[in-house]
Tab-separated table of C-alpha atoms and ligand atoms in Angstrom:
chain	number	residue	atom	x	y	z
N	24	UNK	CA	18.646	2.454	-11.893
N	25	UNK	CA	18.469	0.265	-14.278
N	26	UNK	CA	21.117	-2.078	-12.816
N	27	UNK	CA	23.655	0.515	-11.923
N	28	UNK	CA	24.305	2.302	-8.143
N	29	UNK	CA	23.450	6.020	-8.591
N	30	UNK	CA	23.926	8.793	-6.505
N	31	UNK	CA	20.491	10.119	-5.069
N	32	UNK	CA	21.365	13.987	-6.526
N	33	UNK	CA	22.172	12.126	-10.104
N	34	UNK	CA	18.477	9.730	-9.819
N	35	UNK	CA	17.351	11.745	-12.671
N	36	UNK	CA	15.096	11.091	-15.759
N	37	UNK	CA	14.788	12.803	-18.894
N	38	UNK	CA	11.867	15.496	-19.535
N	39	UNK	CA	10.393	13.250	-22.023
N	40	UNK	CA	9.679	10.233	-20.488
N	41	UNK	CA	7.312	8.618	-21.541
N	42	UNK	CA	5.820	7.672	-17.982
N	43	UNK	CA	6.293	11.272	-16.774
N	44	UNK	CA	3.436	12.557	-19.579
N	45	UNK	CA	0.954	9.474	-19.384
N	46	UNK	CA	1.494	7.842	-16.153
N	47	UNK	CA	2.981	4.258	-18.113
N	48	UNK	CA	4.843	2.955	-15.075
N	49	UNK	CA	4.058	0.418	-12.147
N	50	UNK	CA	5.216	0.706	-8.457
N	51	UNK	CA	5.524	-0.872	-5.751
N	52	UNK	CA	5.690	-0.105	-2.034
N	53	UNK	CA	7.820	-2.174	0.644
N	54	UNK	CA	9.165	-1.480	4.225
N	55	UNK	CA	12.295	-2.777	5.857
N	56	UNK	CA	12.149	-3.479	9.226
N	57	UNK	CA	14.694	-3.700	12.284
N	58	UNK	CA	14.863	-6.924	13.869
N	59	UNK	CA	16.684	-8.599	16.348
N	60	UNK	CA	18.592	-9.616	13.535
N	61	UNK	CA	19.507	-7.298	11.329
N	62	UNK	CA	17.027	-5.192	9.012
N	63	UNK	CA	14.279	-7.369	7.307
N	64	UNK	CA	11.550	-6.585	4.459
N	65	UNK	CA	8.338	-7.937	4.732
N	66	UNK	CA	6.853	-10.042	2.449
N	67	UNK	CA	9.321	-8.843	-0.750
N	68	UNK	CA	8.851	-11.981	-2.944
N	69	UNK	CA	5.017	-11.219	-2.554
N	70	UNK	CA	5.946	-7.266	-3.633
N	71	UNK	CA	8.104	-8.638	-6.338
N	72	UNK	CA	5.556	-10.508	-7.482
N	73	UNK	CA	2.834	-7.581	-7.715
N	74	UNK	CA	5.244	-5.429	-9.539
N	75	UNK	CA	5.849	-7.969	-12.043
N	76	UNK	CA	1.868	-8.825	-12.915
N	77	UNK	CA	1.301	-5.237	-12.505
N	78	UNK	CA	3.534	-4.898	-15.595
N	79	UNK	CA	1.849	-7.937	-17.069
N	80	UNK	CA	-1.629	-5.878	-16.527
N	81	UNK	CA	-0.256	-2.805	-18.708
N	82	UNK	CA	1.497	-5.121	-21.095
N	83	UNK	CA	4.996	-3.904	-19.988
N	84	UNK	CA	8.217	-6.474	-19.748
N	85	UNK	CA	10.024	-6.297	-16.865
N	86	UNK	CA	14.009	-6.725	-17.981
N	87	UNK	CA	14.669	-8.340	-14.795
N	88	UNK	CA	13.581	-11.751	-13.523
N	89	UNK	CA	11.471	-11.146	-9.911
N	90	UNK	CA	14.662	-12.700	-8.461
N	91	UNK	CA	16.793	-10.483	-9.771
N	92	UNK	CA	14.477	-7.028	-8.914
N	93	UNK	CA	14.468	-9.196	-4.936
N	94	UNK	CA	18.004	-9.101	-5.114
N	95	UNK	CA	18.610	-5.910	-6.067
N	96	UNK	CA	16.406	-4.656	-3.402
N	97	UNK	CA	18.534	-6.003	-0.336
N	98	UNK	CA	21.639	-5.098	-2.439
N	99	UNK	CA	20.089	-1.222	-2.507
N	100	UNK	CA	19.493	-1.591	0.972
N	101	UNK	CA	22.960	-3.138	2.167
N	102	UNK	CA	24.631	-0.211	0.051
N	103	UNK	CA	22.607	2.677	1.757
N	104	UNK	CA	23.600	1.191	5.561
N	105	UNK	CA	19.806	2.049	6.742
N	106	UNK	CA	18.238	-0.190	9.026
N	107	UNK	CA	15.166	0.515	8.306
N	108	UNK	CA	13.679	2.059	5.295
N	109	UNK	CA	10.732	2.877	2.620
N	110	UNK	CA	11.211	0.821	-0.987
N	111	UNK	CA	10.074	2.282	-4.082
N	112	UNK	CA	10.866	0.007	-6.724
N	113	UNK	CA	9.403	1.352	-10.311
N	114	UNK	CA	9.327	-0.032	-13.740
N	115	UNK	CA	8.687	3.010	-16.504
N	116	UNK	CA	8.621	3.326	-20.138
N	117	UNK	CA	11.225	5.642	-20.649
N	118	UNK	CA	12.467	8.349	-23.387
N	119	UNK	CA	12.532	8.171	-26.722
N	120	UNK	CA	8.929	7.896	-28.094
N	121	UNK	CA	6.392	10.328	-26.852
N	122	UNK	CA	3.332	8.723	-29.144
N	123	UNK	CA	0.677	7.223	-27.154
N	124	UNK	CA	1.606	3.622	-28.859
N	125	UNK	CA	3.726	2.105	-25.835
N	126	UNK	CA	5.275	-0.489	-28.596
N	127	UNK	CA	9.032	-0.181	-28.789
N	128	UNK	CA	9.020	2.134	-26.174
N	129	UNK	CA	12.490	1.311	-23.743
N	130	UNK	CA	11.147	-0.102	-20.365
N	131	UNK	CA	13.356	1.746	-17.411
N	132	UNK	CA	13.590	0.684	-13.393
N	133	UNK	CA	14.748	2.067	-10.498
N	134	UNK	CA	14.500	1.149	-6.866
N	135	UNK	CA	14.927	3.973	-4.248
N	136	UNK	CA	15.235	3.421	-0.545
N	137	UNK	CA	14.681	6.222	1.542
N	138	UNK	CA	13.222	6.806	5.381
N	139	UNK	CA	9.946	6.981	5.580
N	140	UNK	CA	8.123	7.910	9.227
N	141	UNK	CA	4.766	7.123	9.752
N	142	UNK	CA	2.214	7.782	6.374
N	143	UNK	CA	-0.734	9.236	8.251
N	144	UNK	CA	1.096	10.907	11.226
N	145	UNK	CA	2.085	9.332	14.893
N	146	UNK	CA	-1.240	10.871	16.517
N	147	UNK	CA	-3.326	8.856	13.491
N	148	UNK	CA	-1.565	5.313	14.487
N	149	UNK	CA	-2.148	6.089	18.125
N	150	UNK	CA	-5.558	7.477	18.283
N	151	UNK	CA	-7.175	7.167	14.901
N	152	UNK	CA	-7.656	9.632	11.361
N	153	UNK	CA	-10.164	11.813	10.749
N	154	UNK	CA	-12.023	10.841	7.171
N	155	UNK	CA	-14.501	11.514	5.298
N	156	UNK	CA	-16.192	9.912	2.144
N	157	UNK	CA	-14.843	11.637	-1.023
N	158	UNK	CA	-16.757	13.500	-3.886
N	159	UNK	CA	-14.073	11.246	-6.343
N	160	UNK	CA	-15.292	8.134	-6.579
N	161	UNK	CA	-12.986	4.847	-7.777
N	162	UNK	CA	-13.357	4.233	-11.562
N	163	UNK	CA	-15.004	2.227	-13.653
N	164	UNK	CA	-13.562	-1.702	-13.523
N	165	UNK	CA	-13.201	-1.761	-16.450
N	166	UNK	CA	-11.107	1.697	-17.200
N	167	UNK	CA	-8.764	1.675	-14.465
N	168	UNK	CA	-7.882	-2.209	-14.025
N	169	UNK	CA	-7.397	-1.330	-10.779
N	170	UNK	CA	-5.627	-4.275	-9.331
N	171	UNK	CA	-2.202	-2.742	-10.964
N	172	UNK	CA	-0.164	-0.335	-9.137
N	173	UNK	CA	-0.294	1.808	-11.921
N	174	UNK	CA	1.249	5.556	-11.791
N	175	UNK	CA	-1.570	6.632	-13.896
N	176	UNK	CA	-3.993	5.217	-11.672
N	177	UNK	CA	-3.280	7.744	-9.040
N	178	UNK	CA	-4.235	10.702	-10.058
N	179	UNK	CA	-7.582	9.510	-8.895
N	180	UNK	CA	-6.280	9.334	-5.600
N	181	UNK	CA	-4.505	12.135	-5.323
N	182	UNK	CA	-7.746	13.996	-6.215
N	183	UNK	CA	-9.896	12.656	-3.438
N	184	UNK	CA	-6.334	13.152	-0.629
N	185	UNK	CA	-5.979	16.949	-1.913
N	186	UNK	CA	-9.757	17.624	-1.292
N	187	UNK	CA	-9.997	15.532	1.678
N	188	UNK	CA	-6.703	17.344	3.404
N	189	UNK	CA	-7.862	20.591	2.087
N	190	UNK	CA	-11.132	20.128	3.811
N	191	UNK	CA	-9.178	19.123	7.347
N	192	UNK	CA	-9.366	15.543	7.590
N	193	UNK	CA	-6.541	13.090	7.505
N	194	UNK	CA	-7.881	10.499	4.432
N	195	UNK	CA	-10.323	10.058	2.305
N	196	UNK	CA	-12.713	6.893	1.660
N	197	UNK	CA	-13.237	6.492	-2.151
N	198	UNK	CA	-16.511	4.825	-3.064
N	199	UNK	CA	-16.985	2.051	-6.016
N	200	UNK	CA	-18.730	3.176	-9.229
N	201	UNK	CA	-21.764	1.550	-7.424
N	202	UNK	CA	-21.321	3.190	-4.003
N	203	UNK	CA	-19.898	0.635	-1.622
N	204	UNK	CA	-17.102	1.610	0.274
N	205	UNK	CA	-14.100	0.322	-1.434
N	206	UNK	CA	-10.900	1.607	0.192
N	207	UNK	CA	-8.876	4.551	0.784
N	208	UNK	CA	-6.804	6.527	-1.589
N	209	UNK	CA	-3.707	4.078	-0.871
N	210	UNK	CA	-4.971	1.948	1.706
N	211	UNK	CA	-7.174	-0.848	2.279
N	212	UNK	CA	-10.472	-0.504	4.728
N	213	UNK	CA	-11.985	-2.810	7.429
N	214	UNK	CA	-14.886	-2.602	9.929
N	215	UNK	CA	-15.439	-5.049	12.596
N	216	UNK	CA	-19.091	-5.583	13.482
N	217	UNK	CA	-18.667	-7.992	16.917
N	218	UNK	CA	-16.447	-10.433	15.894
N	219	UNK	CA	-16.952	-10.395	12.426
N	220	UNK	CA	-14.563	-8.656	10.343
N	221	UNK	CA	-15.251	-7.051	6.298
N	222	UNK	CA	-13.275	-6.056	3.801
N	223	UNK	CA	-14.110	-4.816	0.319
N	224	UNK	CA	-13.673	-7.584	-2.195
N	225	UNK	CA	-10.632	-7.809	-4.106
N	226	UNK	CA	-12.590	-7.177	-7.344
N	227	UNK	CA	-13.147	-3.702	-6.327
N	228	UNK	CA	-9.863	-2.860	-4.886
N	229	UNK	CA	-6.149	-3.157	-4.723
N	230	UNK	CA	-5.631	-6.450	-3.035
N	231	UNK	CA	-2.745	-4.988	-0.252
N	232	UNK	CA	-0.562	-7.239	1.231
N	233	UNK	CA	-0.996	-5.761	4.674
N	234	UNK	CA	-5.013	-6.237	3.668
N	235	UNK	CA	-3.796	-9.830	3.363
N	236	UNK	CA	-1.242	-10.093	6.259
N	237	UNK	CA	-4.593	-8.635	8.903
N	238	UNK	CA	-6.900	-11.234	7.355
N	239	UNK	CA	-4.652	-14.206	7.685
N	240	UNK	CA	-3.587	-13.024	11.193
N	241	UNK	CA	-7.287	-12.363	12.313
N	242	UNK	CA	-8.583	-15.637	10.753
N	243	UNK	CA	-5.911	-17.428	12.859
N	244	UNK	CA	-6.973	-15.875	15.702
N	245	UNK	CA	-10.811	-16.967	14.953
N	246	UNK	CA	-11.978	-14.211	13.660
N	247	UNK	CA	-14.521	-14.528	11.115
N	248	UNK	CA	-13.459	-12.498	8.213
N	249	UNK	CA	-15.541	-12.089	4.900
N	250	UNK	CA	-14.369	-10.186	1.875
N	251	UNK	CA	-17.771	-8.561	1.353
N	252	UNK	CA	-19.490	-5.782	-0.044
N	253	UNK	CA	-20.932	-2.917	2.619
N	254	UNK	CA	-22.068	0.348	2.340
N	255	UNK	CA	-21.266	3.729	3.877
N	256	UNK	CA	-23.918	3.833	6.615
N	257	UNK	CA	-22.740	0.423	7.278
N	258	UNK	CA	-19.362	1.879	7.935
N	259	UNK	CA	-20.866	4.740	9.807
N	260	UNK	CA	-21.694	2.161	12.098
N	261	UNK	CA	-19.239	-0.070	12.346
N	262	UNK	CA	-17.836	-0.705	16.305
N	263	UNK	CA	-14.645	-0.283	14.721
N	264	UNK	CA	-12.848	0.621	11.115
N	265	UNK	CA	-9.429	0.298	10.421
N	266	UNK	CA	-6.993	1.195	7.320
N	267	UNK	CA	-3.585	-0.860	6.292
N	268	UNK	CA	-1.089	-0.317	4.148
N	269	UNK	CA	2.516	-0.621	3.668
N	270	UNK	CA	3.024	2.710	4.247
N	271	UNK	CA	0.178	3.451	7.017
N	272	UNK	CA	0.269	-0.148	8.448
N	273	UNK	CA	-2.214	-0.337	10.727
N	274	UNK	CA	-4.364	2.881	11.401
N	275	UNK	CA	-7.577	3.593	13.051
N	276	UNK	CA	-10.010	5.260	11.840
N	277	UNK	CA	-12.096	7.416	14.434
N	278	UNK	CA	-14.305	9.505	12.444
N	279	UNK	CA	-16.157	9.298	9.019
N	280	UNK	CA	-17.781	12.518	7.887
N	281	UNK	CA	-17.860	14.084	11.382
N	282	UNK	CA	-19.581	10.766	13.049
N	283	UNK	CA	-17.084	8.921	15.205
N	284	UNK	CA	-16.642	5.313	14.966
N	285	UNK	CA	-17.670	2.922	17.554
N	286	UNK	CA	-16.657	4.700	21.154
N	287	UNK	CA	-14.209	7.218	18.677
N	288	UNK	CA	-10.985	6.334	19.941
N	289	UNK	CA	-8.865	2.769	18.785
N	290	UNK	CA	-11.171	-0.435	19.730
N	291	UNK	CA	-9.564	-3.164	20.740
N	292	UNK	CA	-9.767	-5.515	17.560
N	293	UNK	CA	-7.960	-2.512	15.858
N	294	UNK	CA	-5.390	-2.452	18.562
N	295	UNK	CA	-4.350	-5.946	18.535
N	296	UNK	CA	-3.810	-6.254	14.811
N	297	UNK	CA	-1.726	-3.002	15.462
N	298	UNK	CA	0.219	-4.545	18.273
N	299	UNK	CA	0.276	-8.020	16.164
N	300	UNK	CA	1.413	-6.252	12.978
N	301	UNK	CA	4.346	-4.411	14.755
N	302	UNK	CA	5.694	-7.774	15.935
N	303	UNK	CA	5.501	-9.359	12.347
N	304	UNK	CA	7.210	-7.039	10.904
N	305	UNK	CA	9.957	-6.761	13.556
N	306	UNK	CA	10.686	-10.292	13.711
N	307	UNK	CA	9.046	-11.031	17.081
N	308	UNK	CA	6.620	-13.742	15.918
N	309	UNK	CA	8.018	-17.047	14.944
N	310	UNK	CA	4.621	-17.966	13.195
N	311	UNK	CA	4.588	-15.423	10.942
N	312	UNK	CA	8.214	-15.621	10.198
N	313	UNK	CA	7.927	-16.934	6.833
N	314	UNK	CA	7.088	-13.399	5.518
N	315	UNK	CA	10.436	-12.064	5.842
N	316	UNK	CA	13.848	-11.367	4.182
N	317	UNK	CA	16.855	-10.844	6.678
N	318	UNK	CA	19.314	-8.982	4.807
N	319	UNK	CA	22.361	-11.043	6.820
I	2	PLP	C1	-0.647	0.051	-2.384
I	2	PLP	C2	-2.086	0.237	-2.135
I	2	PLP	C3	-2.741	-0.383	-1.075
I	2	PLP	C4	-2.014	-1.134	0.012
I	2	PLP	O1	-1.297	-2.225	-0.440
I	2	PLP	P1	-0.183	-2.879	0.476
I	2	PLP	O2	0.295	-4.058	-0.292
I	2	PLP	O3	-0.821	-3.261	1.757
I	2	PLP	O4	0.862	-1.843	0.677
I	2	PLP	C5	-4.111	-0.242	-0.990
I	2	PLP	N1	-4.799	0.490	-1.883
I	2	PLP	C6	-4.204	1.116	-2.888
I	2	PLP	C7	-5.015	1.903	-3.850
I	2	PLP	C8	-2.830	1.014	-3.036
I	2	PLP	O5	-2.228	1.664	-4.015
């Protein structure tokens, strides 16, 4: 926190803080991997990079340069003696104003590492989530600025999960102001239509970097994959839908409001990126190698 080593019992902020009442902070999310060679995180300049425009977006100034927030990450990690871990870096305006005005307000981080199993369950990544469309749609473009990983922001999500897991299903899909399917509540969403591939465009969604990392492996693999606009009886028909995320990776989706998806179990397209992802991450594909950080 804040350049120092803290105990996790002692991680604590004041009751005031500023981000605590109106949601003024920016996040990111980043996994560690074990490799073959040590633990790695995947694509952390890219993460580092996020967290610092998201700041930009909210007109907050990161104290630290990205290299400095990169290296404190491994350092974090190295200190803990995980292998493999969840990162929650977060940049907050802290305590001591509790006026709406953000000016003058001290800017806080913290990075926590912490394990972090599977985000929608080991039965979801091996035989697809349960969904359904949620009453909540996203917000307006140009309320939300939704292309920051902004605390605030999530409330909106957190609506749509609570009804959604109240209601027995694993995730909700939000809808765009206009109705298009634009993601879930902290994942990106594909369907695959024969071999073409569609994703909601980045304009209407939080551009993920596993979003990114499925697109540039399925393009290589000559897939044709459009960042498109499609609607939710598009999706209801889709051979196959999938959801990624740093924290849910790659998961099928088998159902949308109680119709299942393609044959309703993981389609093949769905399982390779799975299988391909898994190797990225791990270290097991030389091509792809570029996207990560070996701690030694
Ligand atoms: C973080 C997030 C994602 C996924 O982004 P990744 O970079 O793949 O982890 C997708 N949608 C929302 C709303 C998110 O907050």
């Amino acid at each position: 926190m804040d350049g120092k080593h803290v105990d996790w019992d002692k991680a604590q902020i004041h009751l005031l803080t500023h981000a605590f009442h109106y949601g003024t902070a920016v996040f990111e999310g980043i996994r560690c991997y074990k490799t073959d060679r040590g633990p790695a995180v995947f694509r952390l300049q890219d993460h580092m990079r996020r967290l610092h425009n998201s700041a930009h977006i909210m007109g907050m100034e990161v104290p630290y340069s990205q290299e400095v927030l990169e290296q404190a990450v491994v350092d974090t990690i190295r200190l803990n003696e995980v292998d493999e871990c969840y990162i929650r870096p977060i940049v907050y305006l802290g305590y001591g104003k509790l006026g709406l005005n953000p000016v003058g307000c001290d800017i806080n981080v913290g990075i926590a590492v912490f394990r972090w199993g599977s985000y929608l369950g080991e039965d979801g990544v091996k035989n697809g989530v349960r969904t359904k469309v949620s009453s909540f749609s996203r917000g307006n473009v140009n309320a939300i600025l939704d292309s920051a990983k902004t605390s605030g922001n999530y409330v909106n999500s957190v609506l749509a999960k609570r009804e959604a897991v109240l209601d027995g299903y694993d995730e909700a899909i939000m809808l765009s102001q206009e109705g298009f399917i634009a993601e879930a509540t902290g994942e990106n969403l594909f369907i695959a239509r024969g071999k073409k591939i569609s994703t909601a465009p980045g304009a209407l969604v939080l551009e993920g970097y596993t979003r990114d990392t499925v697109m540039t492996m399925a393009r290589d693999e000559g897939y044709q994959v459009r960042e498109e606009i499609f609607t939710r009886d598009q999706l209801y028909v889709a051979d196959e839908a999938w959801l990624t995320g740093t924290a849910a990776e790659v998961t099928p989706i088998r159902e949308v409001d109680r119709r299942a998806i393609g044959t309703g179990k993981p389609g093949p397209m769905t399982q390779k990126f799975q299988k391909m992802y898994q190797e990225v991450v791990r270290g097991k594909s030389e091509k792809y190698s570029r996207w990560l950080t070996y701690l030694s």
